[in-house]
Amino acid sequence: MQATMFNDATSEFDVLVASDAIGMGLNLNISRIIFSTLQKFDGQEMRDLTVPEIKQIAGRAGRYGSKYPLGEVTCLNEEDLLLLHSSLNSPSPDLERAGLFPSYDLLLMYSRANPQNGLYQILEHFSINAKLASNYFMSNCEELLKVAAIIDELPLGLREKYIFCISPVDVDDDISSQGLVQLILLCKYICGQFAQTYAKKGIVNLREIFTPGTLKVPKTPAAMQELESIHKVLELYVWLSYRLDDSFPDREMAASQKSICSMLIEEFLEQHGWQQPRFKKKLALSKFSFIPV
């Protein structure tokens, strides 16, 4: 939705703030990219962006067939420019190894040979015993195994268990955790709440877990975090509705409430001055050194 508004020439939005996910194939009319940083947390440590990552993100600016056939790129911090220059001038390294993860079809075939095993055992055995060529490795499925151990307790088919296990859940979300404590033995994953309702009724109505019309602009950082958690729950509902559409029938309602969440979050940030003063932005822009891409 944000990308669509940015691309719309008639909208008032001419700046898009994004994570490094902007490099994952979005078609955007961008004339310039400004890196706020050239570092990211990769799940284990803070590290510099790799040459392919920098090129992929910088390459969003100036795309063939877009409004801007030529683009420019720079960094917010001057000390990052050296890495940016060297990365753009360096050849992309050859990919030596690639990670693989078992698809549902592979797990289904494996389960037929081991019908007595649940999803947790199937995933664990598969990841341990799979034989791969030297240029492939098995992707880490530790978090998935934690969810599978909980989902296995529910009377669901393998396909449904697999869908709930790969659903996009923030495992560190405290609000999500609290909701699941009431439903599935201290499970940390909000998808467990959906999965249990689905297992019992075969259908999950949004009003059973969320009351539309109750959203409001948060007044404190704690209320802001709670609203962000509600946004994640609604996002998860929408995600599941595309895969189990008959069982998650309130997609439009969830999507509209999710949009309201986004607007309320933006309003909170604007009210609490989380944006730099405009004159400071102009001063910073005058120091930028843009590189054609």
CSV table of C-alpha atoms in Angstrom, one decimal:
chain,number,residue,atom,x,y,z
A,1,MET,CA,0.0,0.0,0.0
A,2,GLN,CA,2.8,2.4,0.9
A,3,ALA,CA,4.6,1.6,-2.4
A,4,THR,CA,1.4,2.2,-4.3
A,5,MET,CA,0.9,5.6,-2.8
A,6,PHE,CA,4.6,6.5,-3.4
A,7,ASN,CA,4.2,5.5,-7.1
A,8,ASP,CA,1.0,7.5,-7.6
A,9,ALA,CA,2.0,10.7,-9.2
A,10,THR,CA,-1.2,12.4,-7.9
A,11,SER,CA,-0.5,11.6,-4.2
A,12,GLU,CA,1.2,13.9,-1.8
A,13,PHE,CA,3.9,11.3,-0.9
A,14,ASP,CA,7.3,11.8,-2.5
A,15,VAL,CA,9.5,10.2,0.2
A,16,LEU,CA,9.5,6.5,1.1
A,17,VAL,CA,11.1,5.3,4.3
A,18,ALA,CA,11.8,1.6,4.0
A,19,SER,CA,13.9,-1.3,5.4
A,20,ASP,CA,16.4,-3.3,3.3
A,21,ALA,CA,13.3,-5.2,2.1
A,22,ILE,CA,13.0,-2.5,-0.5
A,23,GLY,CA,15.6,-4.4,-2.5
A,24,MET,CA,13.5,-7.5,-2.8
A,25,GLY,CA,11.9,-6.8,-6.2
A,26,LEU,CA,9.6,-3.8,-5.6
A,27,ASN,CA,8.9,-1.9,-8.7
A,28,LEU,CA,9.1,1.7,-7.6
A,29,ASN,CA,9.6,5.1,-9.4
A,30,ILE,CA,12.6,6.2,-7.4
A,31,SER,CA,15.1,8.8,-8.5
A,32,ARG,CA,17.5,8.5,-5.5
A,33,ILE,CA,18.2,6.1,-2.6
A,34,ILE,CA,19.7,7.5,0.6
A,35,PHE,CA,21.1,4.8,3.0
A,36,SER,CA,20.5,5.7,6.6
A,37,THR,CA,23.1,3.1,7.5
A,38,LEU,CA,25.2,0.4,5.8
A,39,GLN,CA,24.8,-2.0,8.7
A,40,LYS,CA,22.1,-4.4,9.7
A,41,PHE,CA,21.4,-7.0,12.4
A,42,ASP,CA,21.2,-10.4,10.7
A,43,GLY,CA,19.7,-12.3,13.6
A,44,GLN,CA,23.0,-13.0,15.3
A,45,GLU,CA,25.2,-9.8,15.0
A,46,MET,CA,25.5,-6.4,13.5
A,47,ARG,CA,27.4,-6.5,10.3
A,48,ASP,CA,28.1,-4.4,7.2
A,49,LEU,CA,25.8,-4.9,4.2
A,50,THR,CA,27.3,-7.2,1.6
A,51,VAL,CA,28.2,-6.0,-1.9
A,52,PRO,CA,25.1,-7.8,-3.5
A,53,GLU,CA,22.9,-6.3,-0.8
A,54,ILE,CA,24.1,-2.8,-1.4
A,55,LYS,CA,23.8,-3.1,-5.1
A,56,GLN,CA,20.4,-4.6,-4.9
A,57,ILE,CA,19.1,-1.8,-2.7
A,58,ALA,CA,20.9,1.0,-4.6
A,59,GLY,CA,19.6,-0.5,-7.8
A,60,ARG,CA,16.0,0.5,-6.9
A,61,ALA,CA,16.9,4.0,-8.0
A,62,GLY,CA,16.7,4.4,-11.8
A,63,ARG,CA,14.9,1.4,-13.3
A,64,TYR,CA,14.4,0.6,-17.0
A,65,GLY,CA,10.9,1.4,-17.9
A,66,SER,CA,10.2,3.5,-14.8
A,67,LYS,CA,9.8,7.3,-14.6
A,68,TYR,CA,13.5,7.6,-13.7
A,69,PRO,CA,15.7,5.6,-16.1
A,70,LEU,CA,18.8,6.9,-14.3
A,71,GLY,CA,19.2,7.0,-10.6
A,72,GLU,CA,21.4,8.3,-7.8
A,73,VAL,CA,22.5,6.9,-4.4
A,74,THR,CA,24.2,8.2,-1.4
A,75,CYS,CA,24.5,7.8,2.4
A,76,LEU,CA,23.1,9.8,5.3
A,77,ASN,CA,26.5,9.5,7.1
A,78,GLU,CA,29.7,10.6,5.4
A,79,GLU,CA,31.7,7.7,6.9
A,80,ASP,CA,29.6,5.2,5.0
A,81,LEU,CA,30.5,6.6,1.6
A,82,LEU,CA,33.7,4.7,1.3
A,83,LEU,CA,31.9,1.3,1.7
A,84,LEU,CA,29.2,2.5,-0.7
A,85,HIS,CA,31.7,3.5,-3.4
A,86,SER,CA,33.8,0.4,-3.1
A,87,SER,CA,30.7,-1.9,-3.2
A,88,LEU,CA,29.3,-0.3,-6.3
A,89,ASN,CA,32.7,-0.6,-8.0
A,90,SER,CA,33.3,-4.2,-6.9
A,91,PRO,CA,32.1,-7.3,-8.9
A,92,SER,CA,29.4,-9.3,-7.1
A,93,PRO,CA,31.0,-12.4,-5.6
A,94,ASP,CA,29.8,-15.8,-7.0
A,95,LEU,CA,27.3,-17.6,-4.8
A,96,GLU,CA,29.1,-20.7,-3.5
A,97,ARG,CA,26.3,-22.2,-1.4
A,98,ALA,CA,22.6,-21.9,-1.1
A,99,GLY,CA,20.2,-22.7,1.7
A,100,LEU,CA,17.3,-25.0,1.2
A,101,PHE,CA,14.2,-25.6,3.2
A,102,PRO,CA,11.7,-28.5,2.8
A,103,SER,CA,8.5,-27.6,1.0
A,104,TYR,CA,5.2,-29.0,2.1
A,105,ASP,CA,5.2,-31.6,-0.8
A,106,LEU,CA,8.6,-32.9,0.4
A,107,LEU,CA,7.4,-33.2,4.0
A,108,LEU,CA,4.2,-34.9,2.8
A,109,MET,CA,6.3,-37.5,0.9
A,110,TYR,CA,8.5,-38.0,4.0
A,111,SER,CA,5.4,-38.4,6.3
A,112,ARG,CA,4.0,-41.2,4.2
A,113,ALA,CA,7.1,-43.2,4.9
A,114,ASN,CA,6.8,-42.3,8.6
A,115,PRO,CA,3.0,-42.0,9.2
A,116,GLN,CA,3.3,-42.3,13.0
A,117,ASN,CA,5.4,-39.1,13.3
A,118,GLY,CA,4.1,-35.6,13.9
A,119,LEU,CA,5.3,-32.5,12.1
A,120,TYR,CA,8.0,-31.9,14.7
A,121,GLN,CA,9.5,-35.4,14.3
A,122,ILE,CA,9.2,-35.1,10.5
A,123,LEU,CA,11.0,-31.8,10.4
A,124,GLU,CA,13.7,-32.9,12.8
A,125,HIS,CA,14.4,-36.1,11.0
A,126,PHE,CA,14.3,-34.5,7.6
A,127,SER,CA,16.8,-31.7,8.6
A,128,ILE,CA,19.2,-34.2,10.2
A,129,ASN,CA,19.0,-36.9,7.5
A,130,ALA,CA,18.6,-34.9,4.3
A,131,LYS,CA,21.6,-35.5,2.0
A,132,LEU,CA,22.6,-32.4,0.0
A,133,ALA,CA,25.2,-31.6,-2.6
A,134,SER,CA,28.2,-29.7,-1.3
A,135,ASN,CA,26.9,-26.4,-2.7
A,136,TYR,CA,23.7,-26.6,-0.6
A,137,PHE,CA,23.0,-26.5,3.1
A,138,MET,CA,19.8,-27.0,5.2
A,139,SER,CA,18.4,-23.7,6.4
A,140,ASN,CA,18.0,-23.3,10.2
A,141,CYS,CA,14.6,-24.4,11.3
A,142,GLU,CA,15.0,-24.1,15.1
A,143,GLU,CA,12.2,-21.6,15.5
A,144,LEU,CA,9.9,-23.7,13.3
A,145,LEU,CA,10.6,-26.7,15.4
A,146,LYS,CA,9.4,-24.8,18.5
A,147,VAL,CA,6.1,-24.0,16.9
A,148,ALA,CA,5.7,-27.5,15.5
A,149,ALA,CA,6.1,-29.0,19.0
A,150,ILE,CA,3.0,-26.9,20.0
A,151,ILE,CA,1.0,-27.3,16.8
A,152,ASP,CA,1.4,-31.1,17.0
A,153,GLU,CA,-0.8,-31.1,20.1
A,154,LEU,CA,-3.7,-30.0,18.0
A,155,PRO,CA,-6.0,-32.2,15.8
A,156,LEU,CA,-4.9,-30.7,12.5
A,157,GLY,CA,-3.7,-32.2,9.2
A,158,LEU,CA,-0.1,-32.0,8.0
A,159,ARG,CA,-0.9,-29.2,5.6
A,160,GLU,CA,-2.6,-27.0,8.2
A,161,LYS,CA,0.2,-27.6,10.7
A,162,TYR,CA,2.8,-26.6,8.1
A,163,ILE,CA,0.9,-23.4,7.2
A,164,PHE,CA,0.6,-22.3,10.9
A,165,CYS,CA,4.3,-23.1,11.4
A,166,ILE,CA,5.5,-20.9,8.6
A,167,SER,CA,3.2,-18.1,9.4
A,168,PRO,CA,4.8,-14.7,9.9
A,169,VAL,CA,4.9,-14.4,13.7
A,170,ASP,CA,7.2,-12.1,15.8
A,171,VAL,CA,8.5,-14.6,18.4
A,172,ASP,CA,9.7,-11.8,20.7
A,173,ASP,CA,6.4,-10.0,20.9
A,174,ASP,CA,5.3,-9.8,24.5
A,175,ILE,CA,1.6,-9.0,23.7
A,176,SER,CA,1.4,-12.0,21.4
A,177,SER,CA,2.9,-14.2,24.1
A,178,GLN,CA,0.4,-13.1,26.8
A,179,GLY,CA,-2.5,-14.0,24.5
A,180,LEU,CA,-1.2,-17.5,24.0
A,181,VAL,CA,-0.5,-18.2,27.6
A,182,GLN,CA,-4.2,-18.4,28.1
A,183,LEU,CA,-4.7,-20.8,25.2
A,184,ILE,CA,-1.7,-23.1,24.7
A,185,LEU,CA,0.5,-23.8,27.7
A,186,LEU,CA,2.8,-20.7,27.7
A,187,CYS,CA,3.3,-21.0,23.9
A,188,LYS,CA,5.0,-17.8,22.6
A,189,TYR,CA,3.4,-17.8,19.2
A,190,ILE,CA,0.2,-15.9,18.3
A,191,CYS,CA,-0.5,-18.4,15.6
A,192,GLY,CA,-1.3,-21.0,18.3
A,193,GLN,CA,-4.4,-19.0,19.2
A,194,PHE,CA,-5.6,-19.1,15.6
A,195,ALA,CA,-4.6,-22.7,15.2
A,196,GLN,CA,-6.5,-23.8,18.3
A,197,THR,CA,-9.6,-22.0,17.3
A,198,TYR,CA,-9.3,-23.5,13.8
A,199,ALA,CA,-8.8,-27.0,15.2
A,200,LYS,CA,-11.9,-26.7,17.3
A,201,LYS,CA,-14.3,-25.0,14.9
A,202,GLY,CA,-12.7,-25.1,11.5
A,203,ILE,CA,-13.3,-21.4,11.2
A,204,VAL,CA,-11.8,-18.3,12.9
A,205,ASN,CA,-14.0,-15.2,13.0
A,206,LEU,CA,-12.0,-12.0,13.5
A,207,ARG,CA,-14.5,-10.7,16.1
A,208,GLU,CA,-13.6,-13.6,18.4
A,209,ILE,CA,-10.2,-12.2,18.9
A,210,PHE,CA,-10.5,-8.5,18.1
A,211,THR,CA,-13.3,-5.9,18.4
A,212,PRO,CA,-13.5,-3.5,15.5
A,213,GLY,CA,-14.0,0.1,16.4
A,214,THR,CA,-11.8,0.0,19.5
A,215,LEU,CA,-8.6,1.3,18.0
A,216,LYS,CA,-7.4,4.8,19.0
A,217,VAL,CA,-4.3,6.9,18.9
A,218,PRO,CA,-1.9,5.7,21.6
A,219,LYS,CA,-0.9,8.2,24.2
A,220,THR,CA,2.1,6.4,25.7
A,221,PRO,CA,5.0,4.3,24.3
A,222,ALA,CA,3.5,1.3,26.0
A,223,ALA,CA,0.2,1.8,24.3
A,224,MET,CA,2.1,2.3,21.0
A,225,GLN,CA,3.8,-1.1,21.5
A,226,GLU,CA,0.4,-2.7,22.1
A,227,LEU,CA,-1.0,-1.1,18.9
A,228,GLU,CA,1.9,-2.5,17.0
A,229,SER,CA,1.2,-5.9,18.4
A,230,ILE,CA,-2.5,-5.6,17.3
A,231,HIS,CA,-1.2,-4.7,13.8
A,232,LYS,CA,0.9,-7.9,13.8
A,233,VAL,CA,-2.1,-10.0,14.8
A,234,LEU,CA,-4.2,-8.5,12.0
A,235,GLU,CA,-1.4,-9.0,9.5
A,236,LEU,CA,-1.2,-12.6,10.5
A,237,TYR,CA,-5.0,-13.0,10.1
A,238,VAL,CA,-4.8,-11.6,6.5
A,239,TRP,CA,-1.8,-13.9,5.7
A,240,LEU,CA,-3.7,-17.0,6.9
A,241,SER,CA,-6.8,-15.9,5.0
A,242,TYR,CA,-5.0,-16.2,1.7
A,243,ARG,CA,-4.0,-19.8,2.5
A,244,LEU,CA,-7.0,-21.0,4.4
A,245,ASP,CA,-9.6,-18.6,2.9
A,246,ASP,CA,-12.7,-20.6,3.9
A,247,SER,CA,-11.6,-20.8,7.5
A,248,PHE,CA,-10.5,-17.1,7.9
A,249,PRO,CA,-13.5,-15.3,6.2
A,250,ASP,CA,-12.9,-11.8,7.6
A,251,ARG,CA,-10.0,-10.8,5.4
A,252,GLU,CA,-11.4,-7.4,4.3
A,253,MET,CA,-12.2,-6.5,7.8
A,254,ALA,CA,-8.8,-7.5,9.1
A,255,ALA,CA,-7.1,-5.6,6.2
A,256,SER,CA,-9.1,-2.4,6.9
A,257,GLN,CA,-8.4,-2.5,10.6
A,258,LYS,CA,-4.7,-3.1,9.8
A,259,SER,CA,-4.7,0.0,7.7
A,260,ILE,CA,-6.3,2.0,10.5
A,261,CYS,CA,-3.6,0.7,12.9
A,262,SER,CA,-1.0,2.0,10.5
A,263,MET,CA,-2.6,5.4,10.3
A,264,LEU,CA,-2.9,5.6,14.1
A,265,ILE,CA,0.8,4.6,14.5
A,266,GLU,CA,1.8,7.4,12.1
A,267,GLU,CA,-0.3,9.9,13.9
A,268,PHE,CA,1.3,9.0,17.2
A,269,LEU,CA,4.8,9.4,15.7
A,270,GLU,CA,3.8,12.8,14.3
A,271,GLN,CA,2.3,14.0,17.5
A,272,HIS,CA,5.4,13.1,19.5
A,273,GLY,CA,7.9,14.7,17.2
A,274,TRP,CA,9.7,11.6,16.0
A,275,GLN,CA,10.5,13.4,12.8
A,276,GLN,CA,13.5,15.6,12.4
A,277,PRO,CA,12.8,19.3,12.0
A,278,ARG,CA,12.5,20.2,8.3
A,279,PHE,CA,15.4,22.8,8.4
A,280,LYS,CA,17.8,20.2,9.6
A,281,LYS,CA,16.9,17.9,6.8
A,282,LYS,CA,17.6,20.6,4.3
A,283,LEU,CA,21.0,21.3,5.9
A,284,ALA,CA,21.9,17.6,5.7
A,285,LEU,CA,20.8,17.3,2.1
A,286,SER,CA,23.2,20.0,1.0
A,287,LYS,CA,26.1,17.8,2.2
A,288,PHE,CA,25.1,14.7,0.3
A,289,SER,CA,27.3,13.4,-2.5
A,290,PHE,CA,25.2,11.5,-5.0
A,291,ILE,CA,26.5,8.6,-7.1
A,292,PRO,CA,24.8,7.7,-10.4
A,293,VAL,CA,23.5,4.1,-10.6
